[in-house]
Short mmCIF file of C-alpha atoms in Angstrom, two decimals:
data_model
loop_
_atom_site.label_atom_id
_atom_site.label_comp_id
_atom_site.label_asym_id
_atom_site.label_seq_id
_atom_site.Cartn_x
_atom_site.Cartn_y
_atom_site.Cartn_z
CA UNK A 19 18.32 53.90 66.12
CA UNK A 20 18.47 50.42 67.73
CA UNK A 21 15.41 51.65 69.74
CA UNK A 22 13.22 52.18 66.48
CA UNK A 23 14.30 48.70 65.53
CA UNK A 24 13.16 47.23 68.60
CA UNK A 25 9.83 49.02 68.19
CA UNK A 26 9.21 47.61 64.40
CA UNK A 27 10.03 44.37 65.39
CA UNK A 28 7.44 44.23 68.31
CA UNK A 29 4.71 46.09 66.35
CA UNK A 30 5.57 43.30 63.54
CA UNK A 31 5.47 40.27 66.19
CA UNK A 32 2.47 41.87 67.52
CA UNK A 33 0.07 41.79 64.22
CA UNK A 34 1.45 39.06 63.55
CA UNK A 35 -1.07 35.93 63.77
CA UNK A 36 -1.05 32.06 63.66
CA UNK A 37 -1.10 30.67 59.96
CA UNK A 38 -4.32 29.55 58.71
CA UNK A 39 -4.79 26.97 56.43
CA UNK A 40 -7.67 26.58 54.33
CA UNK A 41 -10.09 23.75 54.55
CA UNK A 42 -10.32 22.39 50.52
CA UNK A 43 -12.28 18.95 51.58
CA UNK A 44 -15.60 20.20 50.77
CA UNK A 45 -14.34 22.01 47.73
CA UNK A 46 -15.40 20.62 44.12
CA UNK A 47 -12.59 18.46 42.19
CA UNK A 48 -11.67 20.28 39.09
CA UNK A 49 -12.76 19.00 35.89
CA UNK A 50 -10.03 17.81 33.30
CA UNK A 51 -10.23 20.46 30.36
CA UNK A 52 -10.87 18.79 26.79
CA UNK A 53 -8.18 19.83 24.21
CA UNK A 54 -10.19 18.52 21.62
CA UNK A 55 -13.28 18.27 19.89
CA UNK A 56 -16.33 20.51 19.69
CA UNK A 57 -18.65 22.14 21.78
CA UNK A 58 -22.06 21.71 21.35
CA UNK A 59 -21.76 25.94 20.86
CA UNK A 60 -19.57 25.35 17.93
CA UNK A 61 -21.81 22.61 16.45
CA UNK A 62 -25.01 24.84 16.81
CA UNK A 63 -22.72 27.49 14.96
CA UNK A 64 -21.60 24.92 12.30
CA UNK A 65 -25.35 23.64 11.44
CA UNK A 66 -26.59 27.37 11.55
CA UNK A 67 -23.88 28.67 9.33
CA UNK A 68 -24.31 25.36 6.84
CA UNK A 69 -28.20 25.98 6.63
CA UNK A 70 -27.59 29.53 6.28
CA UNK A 71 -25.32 28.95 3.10
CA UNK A 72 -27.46 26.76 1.38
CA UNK A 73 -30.31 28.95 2.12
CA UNK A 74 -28.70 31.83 0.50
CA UNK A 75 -26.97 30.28 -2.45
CA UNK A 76 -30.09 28.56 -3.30
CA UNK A 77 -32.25 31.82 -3.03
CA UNK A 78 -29.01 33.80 -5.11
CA UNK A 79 -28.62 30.99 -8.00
CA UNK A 80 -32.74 30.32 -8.21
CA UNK A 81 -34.63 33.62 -7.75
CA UNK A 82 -32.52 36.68 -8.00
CA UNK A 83 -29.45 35.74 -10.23
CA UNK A 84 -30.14 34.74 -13.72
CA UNK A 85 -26.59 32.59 -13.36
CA UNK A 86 -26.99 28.78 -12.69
CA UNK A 87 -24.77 25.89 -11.65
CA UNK A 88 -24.03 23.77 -9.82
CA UNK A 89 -20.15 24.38 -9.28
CA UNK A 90 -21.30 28.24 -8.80
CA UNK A 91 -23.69 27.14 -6.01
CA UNK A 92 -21.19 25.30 -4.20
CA UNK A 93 -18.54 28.08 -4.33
CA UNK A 94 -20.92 30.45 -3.15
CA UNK A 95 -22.23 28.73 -0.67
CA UNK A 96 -19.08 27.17 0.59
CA UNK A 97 -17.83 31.34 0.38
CA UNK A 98 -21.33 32.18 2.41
CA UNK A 99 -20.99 28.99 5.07
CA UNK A 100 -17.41 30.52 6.13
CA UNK A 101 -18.77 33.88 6.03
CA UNK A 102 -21.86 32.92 8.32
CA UNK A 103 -19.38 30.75 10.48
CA UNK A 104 -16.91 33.17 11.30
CA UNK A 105 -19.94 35.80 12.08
CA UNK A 106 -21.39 33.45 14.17
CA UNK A 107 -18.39 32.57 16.16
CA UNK A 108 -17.16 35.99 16.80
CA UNK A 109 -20.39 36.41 18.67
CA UNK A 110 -18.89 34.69 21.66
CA UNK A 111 -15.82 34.35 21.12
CA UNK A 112 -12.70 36.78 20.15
CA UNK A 113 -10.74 37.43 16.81
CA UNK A 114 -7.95 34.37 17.76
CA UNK A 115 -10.15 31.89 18.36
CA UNK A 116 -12.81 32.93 15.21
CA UNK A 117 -9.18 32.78 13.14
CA UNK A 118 -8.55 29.22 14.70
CA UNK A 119 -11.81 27.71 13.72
CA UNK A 120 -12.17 29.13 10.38
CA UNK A 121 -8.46 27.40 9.50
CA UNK A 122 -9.54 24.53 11.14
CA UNK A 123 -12.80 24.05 8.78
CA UNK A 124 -10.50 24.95 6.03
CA UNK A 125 -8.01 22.50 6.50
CA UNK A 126 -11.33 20.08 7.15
CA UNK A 127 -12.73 20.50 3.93
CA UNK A 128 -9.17 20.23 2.19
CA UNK A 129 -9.00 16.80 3.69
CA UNK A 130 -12.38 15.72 2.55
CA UNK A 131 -11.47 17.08 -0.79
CA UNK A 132 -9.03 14.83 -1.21
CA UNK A 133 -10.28 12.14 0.28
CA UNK A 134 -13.59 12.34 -1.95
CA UNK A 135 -11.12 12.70 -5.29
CA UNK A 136 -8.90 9.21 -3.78
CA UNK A 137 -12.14 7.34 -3.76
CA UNK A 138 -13.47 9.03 -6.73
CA UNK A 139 -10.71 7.64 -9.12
CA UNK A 140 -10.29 4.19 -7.12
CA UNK A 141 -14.27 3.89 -6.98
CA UNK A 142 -14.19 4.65 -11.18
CA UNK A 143 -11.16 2.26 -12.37
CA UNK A 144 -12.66 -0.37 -9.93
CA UNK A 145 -16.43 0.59 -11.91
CA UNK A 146 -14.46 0.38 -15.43
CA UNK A 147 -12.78 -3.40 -15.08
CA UNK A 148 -14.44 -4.85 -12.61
CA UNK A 149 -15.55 -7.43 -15.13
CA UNK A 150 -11.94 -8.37 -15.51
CA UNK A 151 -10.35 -8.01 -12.17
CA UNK A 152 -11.59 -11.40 -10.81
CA UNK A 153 -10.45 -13.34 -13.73
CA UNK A 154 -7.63 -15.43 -12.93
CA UNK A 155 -6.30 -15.15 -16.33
CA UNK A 156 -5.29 -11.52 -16.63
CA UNK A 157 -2.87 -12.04 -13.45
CA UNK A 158 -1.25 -15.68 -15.24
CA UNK A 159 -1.69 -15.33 -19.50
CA UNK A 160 -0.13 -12.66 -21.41
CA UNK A 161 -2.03 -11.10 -24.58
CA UNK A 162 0.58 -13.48 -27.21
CA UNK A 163 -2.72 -15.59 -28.24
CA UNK A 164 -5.13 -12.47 -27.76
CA UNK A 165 -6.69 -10.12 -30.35
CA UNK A 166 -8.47 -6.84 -30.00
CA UNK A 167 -12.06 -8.98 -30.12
CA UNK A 168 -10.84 -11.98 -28.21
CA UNK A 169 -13.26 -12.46 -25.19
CA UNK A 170 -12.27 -11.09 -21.64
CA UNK A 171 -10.98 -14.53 -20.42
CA UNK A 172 -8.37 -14.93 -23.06
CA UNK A 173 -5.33 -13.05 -22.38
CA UNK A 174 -3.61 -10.57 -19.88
CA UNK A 175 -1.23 -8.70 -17.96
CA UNK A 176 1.26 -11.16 -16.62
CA UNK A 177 4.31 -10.09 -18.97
CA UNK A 178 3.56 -6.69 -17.65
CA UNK A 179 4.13 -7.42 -14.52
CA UNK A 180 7.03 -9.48 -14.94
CA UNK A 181 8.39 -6.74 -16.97
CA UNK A 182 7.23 -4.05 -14.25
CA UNK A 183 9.75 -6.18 -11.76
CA UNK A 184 12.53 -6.75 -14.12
CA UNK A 185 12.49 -3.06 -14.61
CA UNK A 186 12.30 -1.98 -11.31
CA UNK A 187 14.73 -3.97 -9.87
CA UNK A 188 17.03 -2.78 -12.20
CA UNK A 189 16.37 0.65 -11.79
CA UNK A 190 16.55 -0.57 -7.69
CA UNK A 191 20.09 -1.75 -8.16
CA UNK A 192 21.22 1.40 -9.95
CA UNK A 193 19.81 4.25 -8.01
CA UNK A 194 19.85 2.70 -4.32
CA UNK A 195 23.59 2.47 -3.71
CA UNK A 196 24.17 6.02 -5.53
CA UNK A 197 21.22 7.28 -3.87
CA UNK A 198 22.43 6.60 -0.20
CA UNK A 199 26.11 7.18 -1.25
CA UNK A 200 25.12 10.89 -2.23
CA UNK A 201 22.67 11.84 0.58
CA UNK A 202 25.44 10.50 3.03
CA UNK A 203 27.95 12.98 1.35
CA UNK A 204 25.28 15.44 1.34
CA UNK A 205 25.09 15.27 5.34
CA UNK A 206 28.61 14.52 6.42
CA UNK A 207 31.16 15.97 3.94
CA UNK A 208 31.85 19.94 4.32
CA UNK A 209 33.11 20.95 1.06
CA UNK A 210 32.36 23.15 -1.81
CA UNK A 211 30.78 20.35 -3.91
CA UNK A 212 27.90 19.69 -1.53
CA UNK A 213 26.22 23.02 -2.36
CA UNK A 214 26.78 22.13 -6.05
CA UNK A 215 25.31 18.26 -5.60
CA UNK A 216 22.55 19.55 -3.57
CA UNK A 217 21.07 22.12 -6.53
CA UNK A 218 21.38 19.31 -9.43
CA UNK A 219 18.93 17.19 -7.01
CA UNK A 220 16.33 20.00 -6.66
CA UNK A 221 16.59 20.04 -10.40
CA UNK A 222 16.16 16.78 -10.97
CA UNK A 223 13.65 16.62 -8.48
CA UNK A 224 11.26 18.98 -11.08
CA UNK A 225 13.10 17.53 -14.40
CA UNK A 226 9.93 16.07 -16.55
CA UNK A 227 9.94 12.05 -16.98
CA UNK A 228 9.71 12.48 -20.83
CA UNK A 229 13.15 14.13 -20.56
CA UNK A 230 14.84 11.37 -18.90
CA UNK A 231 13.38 9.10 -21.42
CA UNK A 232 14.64 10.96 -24.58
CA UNK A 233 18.19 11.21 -22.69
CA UNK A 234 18.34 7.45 -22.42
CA UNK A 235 16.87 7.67 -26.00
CA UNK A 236 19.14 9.60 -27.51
CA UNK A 237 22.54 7.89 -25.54
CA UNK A 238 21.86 4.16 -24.87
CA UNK A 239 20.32 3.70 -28.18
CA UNK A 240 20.93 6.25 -30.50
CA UNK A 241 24.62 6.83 -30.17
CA UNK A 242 25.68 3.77 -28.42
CA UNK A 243 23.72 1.37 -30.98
CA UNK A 244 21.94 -0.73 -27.94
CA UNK A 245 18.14 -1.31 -29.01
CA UNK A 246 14.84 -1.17 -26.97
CA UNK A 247 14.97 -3.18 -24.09
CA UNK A 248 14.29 -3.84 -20.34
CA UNK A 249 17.67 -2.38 -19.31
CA UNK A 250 17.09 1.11 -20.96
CA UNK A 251 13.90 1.32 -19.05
CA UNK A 252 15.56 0.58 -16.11
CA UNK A 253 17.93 3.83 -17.08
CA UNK A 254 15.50 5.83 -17.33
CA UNK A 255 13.33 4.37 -14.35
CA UNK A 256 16.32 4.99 -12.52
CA UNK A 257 16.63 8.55 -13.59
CA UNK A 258 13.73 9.60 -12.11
CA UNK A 259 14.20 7.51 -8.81
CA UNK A 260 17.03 8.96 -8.03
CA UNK A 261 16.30 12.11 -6.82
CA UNK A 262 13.38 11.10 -5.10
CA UNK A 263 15.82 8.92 -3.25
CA UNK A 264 18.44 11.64 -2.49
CA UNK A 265 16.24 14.00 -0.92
CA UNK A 266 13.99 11.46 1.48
CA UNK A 267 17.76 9.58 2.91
CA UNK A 268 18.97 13.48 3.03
CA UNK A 269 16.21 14.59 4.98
CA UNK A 270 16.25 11.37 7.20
CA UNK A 271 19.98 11.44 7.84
CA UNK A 272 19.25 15.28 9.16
CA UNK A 273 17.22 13.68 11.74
CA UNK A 274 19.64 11.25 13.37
CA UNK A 275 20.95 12.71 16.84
CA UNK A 276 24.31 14.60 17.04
CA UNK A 277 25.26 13.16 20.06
CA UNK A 278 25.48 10.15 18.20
CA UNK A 279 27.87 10.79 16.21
CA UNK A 280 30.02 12.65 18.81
CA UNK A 281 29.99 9.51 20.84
CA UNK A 282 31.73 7.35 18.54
CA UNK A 283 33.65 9.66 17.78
CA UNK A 284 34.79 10.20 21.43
CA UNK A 285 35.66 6.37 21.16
CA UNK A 286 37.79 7.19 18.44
CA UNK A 287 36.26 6.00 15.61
CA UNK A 288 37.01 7.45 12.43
CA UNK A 289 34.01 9.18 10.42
CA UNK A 290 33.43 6.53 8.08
CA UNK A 291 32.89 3.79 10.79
CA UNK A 292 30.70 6.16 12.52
CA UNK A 293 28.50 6.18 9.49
CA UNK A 294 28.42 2.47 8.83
CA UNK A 295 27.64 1.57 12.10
CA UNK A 296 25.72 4.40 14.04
CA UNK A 297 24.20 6.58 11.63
CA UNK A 298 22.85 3.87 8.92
CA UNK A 299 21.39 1.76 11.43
CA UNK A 300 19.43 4.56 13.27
CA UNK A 301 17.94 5.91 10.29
CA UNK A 302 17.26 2.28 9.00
CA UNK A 303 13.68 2.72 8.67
CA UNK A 304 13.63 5.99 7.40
CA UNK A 305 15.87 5.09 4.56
CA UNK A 306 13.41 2.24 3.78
CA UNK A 307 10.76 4.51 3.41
CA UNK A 308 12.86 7.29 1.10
CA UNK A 309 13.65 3.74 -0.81
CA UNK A 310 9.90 2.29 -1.34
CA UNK A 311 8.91 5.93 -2.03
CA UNK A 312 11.36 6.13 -4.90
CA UNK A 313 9.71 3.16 -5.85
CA UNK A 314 6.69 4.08 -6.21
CA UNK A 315 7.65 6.71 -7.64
CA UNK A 316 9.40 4.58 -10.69
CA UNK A 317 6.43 2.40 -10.51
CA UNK A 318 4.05 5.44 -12.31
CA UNK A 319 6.47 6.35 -15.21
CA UNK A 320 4.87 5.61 -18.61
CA UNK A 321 6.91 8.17 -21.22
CA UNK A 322 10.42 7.03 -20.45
CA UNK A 323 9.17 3.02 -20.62
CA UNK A 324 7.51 4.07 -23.85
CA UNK A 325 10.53 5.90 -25.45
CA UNK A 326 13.08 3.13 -24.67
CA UNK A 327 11.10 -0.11 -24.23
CA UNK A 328 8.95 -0.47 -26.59
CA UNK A 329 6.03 -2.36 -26.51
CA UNK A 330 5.07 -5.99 -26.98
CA UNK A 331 2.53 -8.70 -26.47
CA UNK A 332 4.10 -11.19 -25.28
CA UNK A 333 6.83 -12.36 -22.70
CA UNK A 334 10.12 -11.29 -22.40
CA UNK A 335 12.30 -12.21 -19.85
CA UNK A 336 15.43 -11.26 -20.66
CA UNK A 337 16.22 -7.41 -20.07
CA UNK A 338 19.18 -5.96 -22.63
CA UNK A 339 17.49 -7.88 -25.62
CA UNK A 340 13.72 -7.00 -27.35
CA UNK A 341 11.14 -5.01 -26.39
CA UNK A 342 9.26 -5.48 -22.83
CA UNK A 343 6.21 -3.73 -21.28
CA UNK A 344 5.54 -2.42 -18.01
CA UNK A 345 1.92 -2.05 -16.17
CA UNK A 346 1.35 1.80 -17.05
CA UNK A 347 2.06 1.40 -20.47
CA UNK A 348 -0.01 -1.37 -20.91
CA UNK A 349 -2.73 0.16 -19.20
CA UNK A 350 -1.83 3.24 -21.83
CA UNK A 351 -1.72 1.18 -24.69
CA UNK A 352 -4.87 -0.51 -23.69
CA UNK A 353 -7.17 2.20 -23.01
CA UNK A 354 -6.53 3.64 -26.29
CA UNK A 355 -8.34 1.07 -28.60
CA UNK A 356 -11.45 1.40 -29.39
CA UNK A 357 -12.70 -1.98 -28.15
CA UNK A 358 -14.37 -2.22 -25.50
CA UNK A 359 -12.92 -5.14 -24.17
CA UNK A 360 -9.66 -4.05 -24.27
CA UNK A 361 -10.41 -0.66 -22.51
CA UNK A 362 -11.79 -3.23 -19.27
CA UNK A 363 -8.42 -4.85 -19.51
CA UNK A 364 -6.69 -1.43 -19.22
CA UNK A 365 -8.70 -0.30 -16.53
CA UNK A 366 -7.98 -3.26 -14.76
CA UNK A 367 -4.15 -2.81 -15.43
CA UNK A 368 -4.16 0.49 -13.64
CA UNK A 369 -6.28 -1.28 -10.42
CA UNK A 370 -3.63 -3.40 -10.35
CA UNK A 371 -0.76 -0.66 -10.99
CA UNK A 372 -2.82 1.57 -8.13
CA UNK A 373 -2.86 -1.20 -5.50
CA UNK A 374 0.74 -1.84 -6.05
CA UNK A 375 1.15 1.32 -4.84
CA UNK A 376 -1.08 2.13 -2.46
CA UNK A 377 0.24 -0.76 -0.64
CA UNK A 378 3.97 0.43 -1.43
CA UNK A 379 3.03 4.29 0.20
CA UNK A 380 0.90 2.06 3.63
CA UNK A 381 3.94 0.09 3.87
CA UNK A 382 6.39 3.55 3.77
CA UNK A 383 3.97 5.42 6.11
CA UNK A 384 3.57 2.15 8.46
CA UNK A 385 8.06 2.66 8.45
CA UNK A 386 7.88 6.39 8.52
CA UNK A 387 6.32 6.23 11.75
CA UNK A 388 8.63 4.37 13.51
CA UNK A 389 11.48 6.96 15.66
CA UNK A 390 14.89 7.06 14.80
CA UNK A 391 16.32 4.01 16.03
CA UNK A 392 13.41 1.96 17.03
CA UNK A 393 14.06 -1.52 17.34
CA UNK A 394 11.40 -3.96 16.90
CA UNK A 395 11.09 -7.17 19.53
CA UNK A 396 13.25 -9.68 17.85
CA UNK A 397 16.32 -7.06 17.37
CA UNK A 398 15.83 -6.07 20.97
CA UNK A 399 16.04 -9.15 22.03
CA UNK A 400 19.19 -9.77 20.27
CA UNK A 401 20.89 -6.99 21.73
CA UNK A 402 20.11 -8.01 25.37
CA UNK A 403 21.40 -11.39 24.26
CA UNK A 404 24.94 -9.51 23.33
CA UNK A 405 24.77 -7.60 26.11
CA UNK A 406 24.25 -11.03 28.67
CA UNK A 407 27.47 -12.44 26.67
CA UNK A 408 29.20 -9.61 27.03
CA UNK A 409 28.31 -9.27 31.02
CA UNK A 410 29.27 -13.08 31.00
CA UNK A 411 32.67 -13.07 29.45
CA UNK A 412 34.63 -10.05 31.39
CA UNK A 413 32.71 -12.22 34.56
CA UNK A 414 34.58 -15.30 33.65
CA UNK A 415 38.22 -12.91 32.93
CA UNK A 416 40.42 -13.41 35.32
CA UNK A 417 41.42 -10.35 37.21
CA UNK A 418 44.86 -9.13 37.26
CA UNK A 419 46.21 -7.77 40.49
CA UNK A 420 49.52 -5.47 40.47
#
């Protein structure tokens, strides 16, 4: 037996040669592979198919079908270009990759949809009032010394949008602090109410604005005698904030790191310190975007301001007595005469309503964006001045020695 051994290993020693190392000096540096964009393949394939559609839809809707349109032709031919498309693609490549690109231009043209609808309505309310828009006066005279024939630079909007802020902000105080209160119980409490608070917010989430309205309606002034003011607006604002609220800090909170909250806890903090000071402050920017989206949301309501607000002319600042007005209603009430003039001035109400927004939703995306627990230069800076006192005062302690 140990002979046999002896005889494998030499046969094995024997074949066996010196390592060789390939020479890869003269060999060609790999190119970096693109994850992205298009091939000029795929944009041969994407003008054939296009041409291709049009061809056909054209040749269906003019010669051989008796049916005309113009929405038809696009269908069709939108139908025919993804047709063509995936045909063409599945030439060269297989069924994964013709699946993949077909989505893609699918998800493309849903984009560009809405994109072309955005500056549709924006391109048509800007059309409608720009005669008014530049006019100093609609943004610093209300319509108290303007009729429905009174030329374009009498009057405007400026006791809307003082009432649009007294309204909001009181619909801000309400719904803020209950908002955060409840998506905080939502995340950290365990017991049988949470499954109980969560369905009312998905109901209120889809619970029609009119509603709210006729519930502040039929309470605040109704049975409890109030009359129409700023404050039931702000009820009913509030209403419809609230779950909007709710749901955005819920889903934030979800986000913040568990390890978080076992560290403090390993420090022995108790559960309520742990949420005041490590699990607010990391989701601080997410909880200012569920807040400006609830916002915006409150911004857009017309049927509860209508129902327990009223309407007037003039300006009101004070919010539990007489009517007061809000930009959407105005806008509402505005587009519905019959004079021309007065339709410009709505149209320029909702410009102003739709930039107030659109500027709200860039400001929440600009926050969304931002990681749990970013910190921007002047709150870092802060913390590494702590830190540098800290560092500096158990330097100067005086150290004990047993």
């Amino acid at each position: 037996m140990t002979d046999v051994v002896q005889k494998l290993e030499a046969s094995y020693e024997a074949n066996l040669g010196p390592t060789v190392i390939p020479d890869c000096a003269d060999a060609p540096e790999a190119g970096r592979r693109a994850l992205g964009g298009i091939s000029r393949e795929g944009t041969l394939n994407l003008i054939g198919a296009a041409v291709g559609a049009v061809s056909l839809g054209l040749l269906l809707f003019g010669r051989l079908s008796p049916v005309a349109g113009p929405f038809g032709l696009v269908v069709v031919s939108y139908l025919m270009f993804l047709a063509l498309y995936a045909f063409l693609t599945s030439v060269t490549e297989g069924r994964p990759v013709v699946v993949d690109k077909v989505m893609t231009v699918l998800m493309c043209t849903a984009g560009a949809v809405a994109g072309i609808a955005l500056v549709s309505v924006i391109s048509f309310v800007i059309w409608k009032g720009i005669s008014v828009i530049p006019r100093t006066n609609l943004y610093t005279h209300d319509m108290s010394q303007a009729g429905p024939l009174s030329p374009l630079s009498v009057g405007g909007i400026a006791h809307a949008i003082v009432g649009t802020l007294i309204i909001i902000t009181i619909a801000i105080a309400i719904t803020v602090p209950l908002g955060l209160t409840c998506a905080v119980y939502l995340n950290e409490s365990t017991g049988r109410g949470v499954r109980l608070v969560r369905t009312l917010v998905d109901a209120m989430t889809a619970l029609p604005s009119i509603l709210a309205g006729l519930f502040i309606f039929a309470t605040w002034i109704l049975i409890l005698g109030f009359e129409r003011s700023g404050l039931a607006a702000g009820l009913a604002t509030g209403i419809m904030m609230l779950p909007i609220i709710i749901r955005s800090a819920d889903v934030v909170l979800r986000l913040v790191p568990g390890n978080l909250r076992e560290a403090s806890a390993a420090t022995g903090a108790p559960q309520w310190r742990t949420v005041w000071h490590v699990v607010l402050p990391t989701a601080r920017s997410g909880l200012a975007t569920a807040i400006i989206l609830g916002v915006a949301r409150g911004l857009g309501e017309t049927a509860p301001v209508l129902l327990t607000a009223g309407f007037t002319a003039s300006m009101n600042l004070n919010p539990v007595h007489n009517p007061m007005v809000t930009l959407p209603l105005a806008a509402f009430e505005f587009v519905r005469s019959p004079q021309k003039a007065l339709i410009q001035r709505g149209f320029a109400t909702a410009f102003v309503l739709m930039l107030v927004v659109l500027v709200l939703f860039a400001f929440a995306r600009f926050l969304g964006g931002r990681p749990a627990g970013h910190l921007s230069k002047r709150q870092a800076r802060r913390v590494a001045n702590r830190s540098l006192r800290d560092a500096q005062r158990f330097r100067a302690r005086p150290v004990e020695v047993n």
